[in-house]
PDB file of C-alpha atoms in Angstrom:
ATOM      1  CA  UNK A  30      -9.758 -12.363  -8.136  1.00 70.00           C
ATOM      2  CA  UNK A  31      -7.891 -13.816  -5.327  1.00 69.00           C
ATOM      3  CA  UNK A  32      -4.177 -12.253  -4.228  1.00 67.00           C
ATOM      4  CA  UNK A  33      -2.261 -14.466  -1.661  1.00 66.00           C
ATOM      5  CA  UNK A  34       0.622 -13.110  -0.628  1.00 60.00           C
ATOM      6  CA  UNK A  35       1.441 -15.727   2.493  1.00 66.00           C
ATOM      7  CA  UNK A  36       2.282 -13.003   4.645  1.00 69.00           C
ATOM      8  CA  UNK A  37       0.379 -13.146   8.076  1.00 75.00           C
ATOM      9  CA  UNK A  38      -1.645  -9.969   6.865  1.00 77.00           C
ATOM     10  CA  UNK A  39      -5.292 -10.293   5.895  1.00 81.00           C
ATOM     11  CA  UNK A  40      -5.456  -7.397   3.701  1.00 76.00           C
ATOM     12  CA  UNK A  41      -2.426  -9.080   2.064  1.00 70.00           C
ATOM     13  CA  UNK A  42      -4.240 -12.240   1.083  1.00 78.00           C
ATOM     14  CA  UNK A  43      -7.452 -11.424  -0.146  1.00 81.00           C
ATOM     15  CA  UNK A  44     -10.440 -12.239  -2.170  1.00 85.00           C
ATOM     16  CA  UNK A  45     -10.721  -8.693  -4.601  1.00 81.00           C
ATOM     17  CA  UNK A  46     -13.637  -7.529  -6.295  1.00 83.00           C
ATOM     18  CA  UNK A  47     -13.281  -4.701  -9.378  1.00 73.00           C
ATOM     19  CA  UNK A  48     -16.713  -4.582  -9.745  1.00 77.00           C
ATOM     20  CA  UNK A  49     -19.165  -2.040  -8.663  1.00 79.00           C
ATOM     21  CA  UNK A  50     -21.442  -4.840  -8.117  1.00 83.00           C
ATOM     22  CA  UNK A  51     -19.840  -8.047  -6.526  1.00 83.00           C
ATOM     23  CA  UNK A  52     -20.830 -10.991  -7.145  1.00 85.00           C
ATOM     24  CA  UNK A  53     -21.993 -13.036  -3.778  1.00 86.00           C
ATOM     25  CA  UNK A  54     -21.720 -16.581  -5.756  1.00 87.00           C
ATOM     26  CA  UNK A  55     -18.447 -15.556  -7.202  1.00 86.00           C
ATOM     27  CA  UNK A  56     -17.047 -14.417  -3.771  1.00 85.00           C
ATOM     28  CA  UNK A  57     -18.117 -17.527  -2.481  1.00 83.00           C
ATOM     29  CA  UNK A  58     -16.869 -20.142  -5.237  1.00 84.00           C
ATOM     30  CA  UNK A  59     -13.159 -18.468  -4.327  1.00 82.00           C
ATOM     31  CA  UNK A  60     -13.723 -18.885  -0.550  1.00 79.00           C
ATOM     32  CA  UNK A  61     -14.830 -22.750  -0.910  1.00 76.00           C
ATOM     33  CA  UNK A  62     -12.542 -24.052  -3.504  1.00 67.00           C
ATOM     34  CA  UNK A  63      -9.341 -21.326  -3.537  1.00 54.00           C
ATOM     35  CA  UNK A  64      -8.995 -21.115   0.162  1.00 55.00           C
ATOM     36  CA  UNK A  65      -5.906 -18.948   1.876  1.00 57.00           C
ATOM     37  CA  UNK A  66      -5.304 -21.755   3.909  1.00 59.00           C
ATOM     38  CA  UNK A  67      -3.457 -21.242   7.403  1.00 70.00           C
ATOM     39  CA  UNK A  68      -3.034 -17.374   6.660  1.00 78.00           C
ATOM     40  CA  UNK A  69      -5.315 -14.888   7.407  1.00 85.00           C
ATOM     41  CA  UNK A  70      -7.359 -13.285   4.966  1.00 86.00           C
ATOM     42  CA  UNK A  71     -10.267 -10.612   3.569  1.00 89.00           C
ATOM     43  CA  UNK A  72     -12.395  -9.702   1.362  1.00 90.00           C
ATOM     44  CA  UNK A  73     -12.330  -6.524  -0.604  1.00 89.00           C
ATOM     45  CA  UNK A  74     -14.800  -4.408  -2.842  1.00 90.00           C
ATOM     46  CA  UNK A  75     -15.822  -1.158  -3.953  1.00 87.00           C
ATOM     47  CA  UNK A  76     -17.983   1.089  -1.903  1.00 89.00           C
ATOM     48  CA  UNK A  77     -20.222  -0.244   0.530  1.00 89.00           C
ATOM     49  CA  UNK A  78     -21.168  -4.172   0.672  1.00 90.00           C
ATOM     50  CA  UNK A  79     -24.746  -5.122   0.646  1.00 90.00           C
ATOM     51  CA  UNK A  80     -26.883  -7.693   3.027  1.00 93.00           C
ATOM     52  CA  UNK A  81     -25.586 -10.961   0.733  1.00 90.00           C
ATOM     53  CA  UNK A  82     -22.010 -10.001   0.550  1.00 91.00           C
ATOM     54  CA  UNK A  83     -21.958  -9.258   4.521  1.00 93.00           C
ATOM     55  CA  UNK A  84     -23.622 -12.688   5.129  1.00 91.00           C
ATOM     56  CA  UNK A  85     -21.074 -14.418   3.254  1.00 88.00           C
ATOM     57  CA  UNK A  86     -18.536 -12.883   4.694  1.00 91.00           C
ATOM     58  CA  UNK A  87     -19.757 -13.152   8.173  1.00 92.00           C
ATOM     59  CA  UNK A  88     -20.171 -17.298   7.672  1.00 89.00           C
ATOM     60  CA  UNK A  89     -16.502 -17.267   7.155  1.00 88.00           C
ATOM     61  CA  UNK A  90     -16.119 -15.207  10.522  1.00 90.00           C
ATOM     62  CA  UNK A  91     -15.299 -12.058   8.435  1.00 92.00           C
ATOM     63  CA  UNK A  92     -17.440  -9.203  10.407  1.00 94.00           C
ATOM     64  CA  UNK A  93     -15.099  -6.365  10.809  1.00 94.00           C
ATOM     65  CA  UNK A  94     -15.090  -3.797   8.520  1.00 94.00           C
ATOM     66  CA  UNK A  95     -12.514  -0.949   7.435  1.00 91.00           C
ATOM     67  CA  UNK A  96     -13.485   2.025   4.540  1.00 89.00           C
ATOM     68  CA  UNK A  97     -10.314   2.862   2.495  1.00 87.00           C
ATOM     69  CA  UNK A  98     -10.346   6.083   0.555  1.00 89.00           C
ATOM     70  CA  UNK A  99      -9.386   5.537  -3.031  1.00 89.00           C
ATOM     71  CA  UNK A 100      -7.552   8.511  -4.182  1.00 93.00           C
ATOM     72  CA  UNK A 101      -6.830   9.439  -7.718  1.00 95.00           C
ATOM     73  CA  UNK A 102      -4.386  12.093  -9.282  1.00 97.00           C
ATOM     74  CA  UNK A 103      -5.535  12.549 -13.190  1.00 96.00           C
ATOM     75  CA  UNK A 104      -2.916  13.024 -16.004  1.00 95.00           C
ATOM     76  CA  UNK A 105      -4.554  16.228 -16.685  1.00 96.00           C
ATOM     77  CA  UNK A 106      -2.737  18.135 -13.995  1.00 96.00           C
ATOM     78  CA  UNK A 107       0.645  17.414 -15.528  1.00 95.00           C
ATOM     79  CA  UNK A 108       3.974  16.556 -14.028  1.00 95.00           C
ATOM     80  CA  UNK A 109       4.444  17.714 -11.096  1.00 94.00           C
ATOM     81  CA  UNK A 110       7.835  19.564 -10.521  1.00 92.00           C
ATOM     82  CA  UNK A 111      10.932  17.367  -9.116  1.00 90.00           C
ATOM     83  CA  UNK A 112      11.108  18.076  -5.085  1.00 88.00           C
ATOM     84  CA  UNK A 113      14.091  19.370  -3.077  1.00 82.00           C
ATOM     85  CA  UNK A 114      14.417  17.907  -0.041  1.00 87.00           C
ATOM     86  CA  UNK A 115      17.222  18.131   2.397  1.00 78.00           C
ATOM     87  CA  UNK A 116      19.286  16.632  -0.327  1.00 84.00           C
ATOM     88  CA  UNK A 117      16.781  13.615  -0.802  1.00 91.00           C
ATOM     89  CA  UNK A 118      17.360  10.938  -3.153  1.00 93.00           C
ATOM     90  CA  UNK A 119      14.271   8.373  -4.500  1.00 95.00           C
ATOM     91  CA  UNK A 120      15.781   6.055  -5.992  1.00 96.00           C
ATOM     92  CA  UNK A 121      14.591   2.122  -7.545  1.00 95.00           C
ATOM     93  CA  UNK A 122      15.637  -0.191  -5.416  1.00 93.00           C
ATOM     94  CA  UNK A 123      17.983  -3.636  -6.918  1.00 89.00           C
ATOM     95  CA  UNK A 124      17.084  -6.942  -6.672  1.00 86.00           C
ATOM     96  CA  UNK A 125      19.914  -7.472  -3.945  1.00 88.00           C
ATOM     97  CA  UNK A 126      18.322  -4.265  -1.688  1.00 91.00           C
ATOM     98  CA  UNK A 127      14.765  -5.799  -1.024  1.00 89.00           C
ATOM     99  CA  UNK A 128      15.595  -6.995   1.634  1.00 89.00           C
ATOM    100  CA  UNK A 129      16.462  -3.467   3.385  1.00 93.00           C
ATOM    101  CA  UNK A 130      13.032  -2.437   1.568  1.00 92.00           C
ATOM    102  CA  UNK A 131      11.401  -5.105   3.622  1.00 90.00           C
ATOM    103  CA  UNK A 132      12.961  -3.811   6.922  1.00 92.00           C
ATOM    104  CA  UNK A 133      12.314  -0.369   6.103  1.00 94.00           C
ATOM    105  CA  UNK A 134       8.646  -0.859   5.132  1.00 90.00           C
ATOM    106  CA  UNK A 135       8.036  -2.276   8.270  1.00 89.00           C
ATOM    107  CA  UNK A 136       9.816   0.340  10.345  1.00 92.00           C
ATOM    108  CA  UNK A 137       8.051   2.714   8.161  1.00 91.00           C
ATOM    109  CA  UNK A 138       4.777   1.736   9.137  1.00 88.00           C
ATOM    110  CA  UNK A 139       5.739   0.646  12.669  1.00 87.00           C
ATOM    111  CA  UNK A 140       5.269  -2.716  12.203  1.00 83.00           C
ATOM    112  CA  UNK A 141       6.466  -6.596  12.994  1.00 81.00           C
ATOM    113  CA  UNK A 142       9.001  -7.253  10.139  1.00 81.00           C
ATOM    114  CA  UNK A 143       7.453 -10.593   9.390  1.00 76.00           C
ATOM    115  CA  UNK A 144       4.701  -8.712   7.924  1.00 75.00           C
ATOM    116  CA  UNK A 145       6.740  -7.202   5.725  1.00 74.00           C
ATOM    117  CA  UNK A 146       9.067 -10.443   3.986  1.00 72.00           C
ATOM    118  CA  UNK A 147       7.311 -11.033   0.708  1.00 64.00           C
ATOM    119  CA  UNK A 148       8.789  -8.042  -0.390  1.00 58.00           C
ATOM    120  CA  UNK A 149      12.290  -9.165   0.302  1.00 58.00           C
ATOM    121  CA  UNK A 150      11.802 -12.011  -2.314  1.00 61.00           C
ATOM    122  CA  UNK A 151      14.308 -10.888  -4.904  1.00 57.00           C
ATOM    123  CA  UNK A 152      11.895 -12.741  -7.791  1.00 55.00           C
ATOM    124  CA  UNK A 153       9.507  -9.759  -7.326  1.00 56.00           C
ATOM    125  CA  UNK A 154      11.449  -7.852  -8.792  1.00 56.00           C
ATOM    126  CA  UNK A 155      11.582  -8.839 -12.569  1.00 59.00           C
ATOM    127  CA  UNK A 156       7.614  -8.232 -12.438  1.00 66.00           C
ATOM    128  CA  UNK A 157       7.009  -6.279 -15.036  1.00 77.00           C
ATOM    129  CA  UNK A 158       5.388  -2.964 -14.317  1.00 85.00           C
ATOM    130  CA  UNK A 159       6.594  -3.088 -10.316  1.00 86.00           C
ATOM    131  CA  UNK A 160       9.270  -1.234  -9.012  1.00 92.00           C
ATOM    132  CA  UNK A 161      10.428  -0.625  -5.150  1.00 93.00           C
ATOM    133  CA  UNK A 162      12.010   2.690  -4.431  1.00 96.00           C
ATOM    134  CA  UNK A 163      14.181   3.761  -1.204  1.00 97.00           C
ATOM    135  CA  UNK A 164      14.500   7.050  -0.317  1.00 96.00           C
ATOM    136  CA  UNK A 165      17.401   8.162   1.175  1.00 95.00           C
ATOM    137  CA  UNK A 166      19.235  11.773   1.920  1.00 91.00           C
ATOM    138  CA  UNK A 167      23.291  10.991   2.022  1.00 84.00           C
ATOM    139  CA  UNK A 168      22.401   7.107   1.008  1.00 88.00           C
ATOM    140  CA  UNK A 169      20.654   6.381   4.513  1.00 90.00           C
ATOM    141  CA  UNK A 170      17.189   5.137   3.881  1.00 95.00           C
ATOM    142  CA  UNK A 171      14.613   6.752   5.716  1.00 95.00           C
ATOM    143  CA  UNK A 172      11.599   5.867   3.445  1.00 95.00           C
ATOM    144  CA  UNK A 173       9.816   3.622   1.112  1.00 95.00           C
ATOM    145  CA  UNK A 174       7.374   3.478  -1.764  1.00 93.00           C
ATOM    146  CA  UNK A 175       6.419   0.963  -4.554  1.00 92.00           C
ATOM    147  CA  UNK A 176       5.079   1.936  -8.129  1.00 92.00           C
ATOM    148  CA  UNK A 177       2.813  -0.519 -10.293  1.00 89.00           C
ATOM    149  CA  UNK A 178       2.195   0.392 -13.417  1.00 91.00           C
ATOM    150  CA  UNK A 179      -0.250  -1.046 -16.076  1.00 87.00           C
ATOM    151  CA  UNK A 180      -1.233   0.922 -19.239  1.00 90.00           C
ATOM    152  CA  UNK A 181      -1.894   4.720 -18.409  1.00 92.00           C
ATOM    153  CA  UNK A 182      -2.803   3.815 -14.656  1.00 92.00           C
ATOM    154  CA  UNK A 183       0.341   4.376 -12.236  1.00 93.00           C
ATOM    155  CA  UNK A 184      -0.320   2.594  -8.324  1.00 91.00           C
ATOM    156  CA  UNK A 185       1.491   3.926  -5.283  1.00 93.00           C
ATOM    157  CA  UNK A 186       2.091   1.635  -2.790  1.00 89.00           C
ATOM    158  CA  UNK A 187       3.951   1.225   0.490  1.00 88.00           C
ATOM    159  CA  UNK A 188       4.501   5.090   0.733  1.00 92.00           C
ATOM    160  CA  UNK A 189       6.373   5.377   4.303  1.00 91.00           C
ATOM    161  CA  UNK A 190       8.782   7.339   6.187  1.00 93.00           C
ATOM    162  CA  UNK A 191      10.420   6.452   9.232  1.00 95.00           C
ATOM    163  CA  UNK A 192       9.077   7.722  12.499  1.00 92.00           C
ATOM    164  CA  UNK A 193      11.957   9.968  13.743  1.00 91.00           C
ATOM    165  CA  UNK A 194      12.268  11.309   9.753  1.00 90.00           C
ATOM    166  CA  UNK A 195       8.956  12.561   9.416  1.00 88.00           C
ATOM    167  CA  UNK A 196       7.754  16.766   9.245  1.00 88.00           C
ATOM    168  CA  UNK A 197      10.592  16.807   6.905  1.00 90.00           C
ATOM    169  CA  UNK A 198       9.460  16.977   3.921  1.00 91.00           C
ATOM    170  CA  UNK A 199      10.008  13.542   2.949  1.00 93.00           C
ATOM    171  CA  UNK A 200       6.656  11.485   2.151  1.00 91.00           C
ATOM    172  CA  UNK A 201       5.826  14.408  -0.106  1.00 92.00           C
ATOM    173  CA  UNK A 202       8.819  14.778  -1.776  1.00 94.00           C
ATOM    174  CA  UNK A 203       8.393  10.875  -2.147  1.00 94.00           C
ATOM    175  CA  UNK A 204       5.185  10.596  -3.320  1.00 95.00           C
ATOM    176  CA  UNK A 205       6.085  13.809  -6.043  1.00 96.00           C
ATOM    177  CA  UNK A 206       8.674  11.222  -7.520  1.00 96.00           C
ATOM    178  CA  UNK A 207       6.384   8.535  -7.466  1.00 96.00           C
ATOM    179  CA  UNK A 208       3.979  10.475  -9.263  1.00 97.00           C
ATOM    180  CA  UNK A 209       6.864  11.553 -12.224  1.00 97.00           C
ATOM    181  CA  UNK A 210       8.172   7.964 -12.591  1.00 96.00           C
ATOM    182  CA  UNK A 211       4.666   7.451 -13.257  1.00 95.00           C
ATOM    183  CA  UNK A 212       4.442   9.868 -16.051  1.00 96.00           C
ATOM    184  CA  UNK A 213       7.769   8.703 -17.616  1.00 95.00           C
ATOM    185  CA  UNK A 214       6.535   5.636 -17.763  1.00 94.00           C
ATOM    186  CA  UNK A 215       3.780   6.916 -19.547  1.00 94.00           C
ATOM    187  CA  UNK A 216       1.056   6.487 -17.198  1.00 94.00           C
ATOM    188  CA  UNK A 217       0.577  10.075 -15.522  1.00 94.00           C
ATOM    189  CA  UNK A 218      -2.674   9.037 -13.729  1.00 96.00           C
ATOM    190  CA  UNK A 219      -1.714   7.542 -10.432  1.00 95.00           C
ATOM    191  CA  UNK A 220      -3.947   6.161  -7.628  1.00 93.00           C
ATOM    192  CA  UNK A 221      -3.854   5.274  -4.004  1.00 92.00           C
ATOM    193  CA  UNK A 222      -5.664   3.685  -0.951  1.00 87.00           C
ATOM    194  CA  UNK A 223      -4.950   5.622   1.656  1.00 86.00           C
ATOM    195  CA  UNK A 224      -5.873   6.005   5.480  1.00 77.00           C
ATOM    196  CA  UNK A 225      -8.176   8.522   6.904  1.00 72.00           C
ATOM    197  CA  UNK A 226      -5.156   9.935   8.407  1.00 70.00           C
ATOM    198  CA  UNK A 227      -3.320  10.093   5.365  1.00 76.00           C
ATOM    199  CA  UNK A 228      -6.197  11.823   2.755  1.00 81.00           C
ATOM    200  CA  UNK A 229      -4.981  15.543   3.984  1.00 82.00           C
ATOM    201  CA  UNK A 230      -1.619  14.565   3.144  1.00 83.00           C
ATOM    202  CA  UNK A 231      -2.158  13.627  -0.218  1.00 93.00           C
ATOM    203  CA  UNK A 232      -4.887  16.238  -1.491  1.00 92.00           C
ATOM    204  CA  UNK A 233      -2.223  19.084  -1.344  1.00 92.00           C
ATOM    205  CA  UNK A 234      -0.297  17.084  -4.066  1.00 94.00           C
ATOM    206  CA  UNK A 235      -3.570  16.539  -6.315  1.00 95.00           C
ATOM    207  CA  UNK A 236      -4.874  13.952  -5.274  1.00 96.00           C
ATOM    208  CA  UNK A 237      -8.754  13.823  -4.792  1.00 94.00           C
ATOM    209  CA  UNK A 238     -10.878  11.043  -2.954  1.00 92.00           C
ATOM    210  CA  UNK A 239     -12.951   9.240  -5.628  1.00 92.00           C
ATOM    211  CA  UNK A 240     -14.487   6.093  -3.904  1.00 91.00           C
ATOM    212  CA  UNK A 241     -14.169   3.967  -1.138  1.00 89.00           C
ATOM    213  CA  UNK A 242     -12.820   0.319  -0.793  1.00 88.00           C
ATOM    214  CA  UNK A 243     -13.903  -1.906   1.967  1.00 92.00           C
ATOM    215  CA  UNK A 244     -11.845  -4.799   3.764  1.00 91.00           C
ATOM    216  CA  UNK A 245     -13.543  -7.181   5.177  1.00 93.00           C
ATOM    217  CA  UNK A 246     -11.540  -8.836   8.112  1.00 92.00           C
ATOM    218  CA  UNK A 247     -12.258 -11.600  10.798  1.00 91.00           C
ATOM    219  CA  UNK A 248     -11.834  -9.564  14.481  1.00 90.00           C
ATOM    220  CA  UNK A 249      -8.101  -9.140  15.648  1.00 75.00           C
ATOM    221  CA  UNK A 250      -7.120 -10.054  12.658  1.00 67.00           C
ATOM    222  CA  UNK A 251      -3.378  -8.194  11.240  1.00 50.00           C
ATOM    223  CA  UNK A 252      -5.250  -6.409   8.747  1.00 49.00           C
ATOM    224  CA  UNK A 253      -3.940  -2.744   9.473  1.00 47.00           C
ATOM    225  CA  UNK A 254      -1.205  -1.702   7.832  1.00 44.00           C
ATOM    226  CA  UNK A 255      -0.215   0.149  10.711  1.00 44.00           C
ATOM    227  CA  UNK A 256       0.574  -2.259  13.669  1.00 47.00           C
ATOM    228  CA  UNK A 257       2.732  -1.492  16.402  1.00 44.00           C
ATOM    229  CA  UNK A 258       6.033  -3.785  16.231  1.00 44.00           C
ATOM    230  CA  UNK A 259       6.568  -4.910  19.682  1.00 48.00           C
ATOM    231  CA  UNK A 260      10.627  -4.612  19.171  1.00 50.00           C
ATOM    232  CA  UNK A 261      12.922  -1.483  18.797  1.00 51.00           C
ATOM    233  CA  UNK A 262      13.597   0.270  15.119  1.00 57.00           C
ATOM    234  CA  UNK A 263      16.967  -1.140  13.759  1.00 62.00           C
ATOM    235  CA  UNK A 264      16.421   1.880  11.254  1.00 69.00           C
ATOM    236  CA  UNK A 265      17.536   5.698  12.654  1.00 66.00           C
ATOM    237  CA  UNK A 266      16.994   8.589  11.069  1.00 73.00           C
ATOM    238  CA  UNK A 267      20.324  10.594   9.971  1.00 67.00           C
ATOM    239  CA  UNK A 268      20.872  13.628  12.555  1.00 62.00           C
ATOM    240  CA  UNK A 269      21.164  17.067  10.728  1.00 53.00           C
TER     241      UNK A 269
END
């Protein structure tokens, strides 16, 4: 499958693999006759890639490698209970606010807000099954997170807080309510990709490391999700 965003993020233009097994000759075929063009771009699959899938990748100049912990929360464990934070409201963000989404993503995660502009296209969202959420104590947005649902499966996305707002509470209360919309919408099993970093932060809320997905990357490529914006936040988090 191939998923180009335009954004100047590999991981956000990318050749995807479901499979357990990849297929090398598929992977290729998209490379050679679906290219990304100017952008840049990955490669992503389950586990670990073998010899043929490396070599391919590698004769597009795609040798660096990151592991991504793919962490699932099962419908069995129920609801969870609605957080209280501070007052915190998740809400779903309006076609007219993804633009502030955009700007707070990238804030979020610390990032160049160019990174972050596909969001901000208002078409996004009347796709079915997505949905962008802003949280926000007293209507000041302080985080972020993105639902996309498809049968019983529920993916969160874009989970951030801002840095000053954070040991508050807030990314778990937000990924709690991420978690319910996905059970109202019927899909109570949700899934993640999440950092290293971020696996202990998760687990406490059910969530359990299941596999691993690997992004293939040319070297000093924007493939993190975590760069360093090189400008001051416009975003402050409210002073209680």
């Amino acid at each position: 499958m191939l998923a180009i965003s335009g954004a100047p993020m590999a991981a956000l233009n990318a050749i995807i693999s479901p499979s357990l097994e990849p297929s090398t000759e598929e992977i290729m075929a998209l490379a050679a006759t679906e290219s990304p063009g100017d952008v840049p771009w990955s490669i992503h699959v389950r586990g670990i890639p073998g010899p043929l899938i490396t070599e391919a990748a590698a004769w597009h100049g795609l040798t660096h490698f990151e592991r991504e912990p793919l962490m699932v929360r099962h419908s069995e464990q129920g609801m969870p209970p609605e957080p209280v934070v501070d007052g915190l409201r998740v809400r779903a963000a309006g076609a007219d606010e993804l633009a502030l989404y955009a700007k707070t993503v990238a804030e979020g995660f610390e990032a160049p807000h160019e990174l972050f502009q596909v969001p901000a296209d208002s078409s996004l969202e009347r796709i079915d099954g997505i949905t962008f959420y802003l949280a926000e104590p007293d209507g000041v947005p302080v985080g972020t997170g993105l639902t996309a649902t498809s049968g019983d499966l529920t993916g969160l996305f874009n989970i951030t807080t801002l840095p000053g707002c954070r040991r508050r509470g807030y990314g778990r209360a937000l990924t709690l309510e991420l978690i319910r919309a996905g059970f109202a919408a019927g899909a109570g099993t949700a899934y993640l990709h999440a950092s290293k970093m971020g696996e202990p932060v998760y687990a406490p809320v059910g969530f359990r490391t299941e596999e691993y997905l690997t992004v293939i990357t040319a070297p000093h490529s924007s493939s993190s999700r975590r760069l360093v914006s090189d400008h001051p936040s416009e975003l402050a988090c409210p002073d209680y």
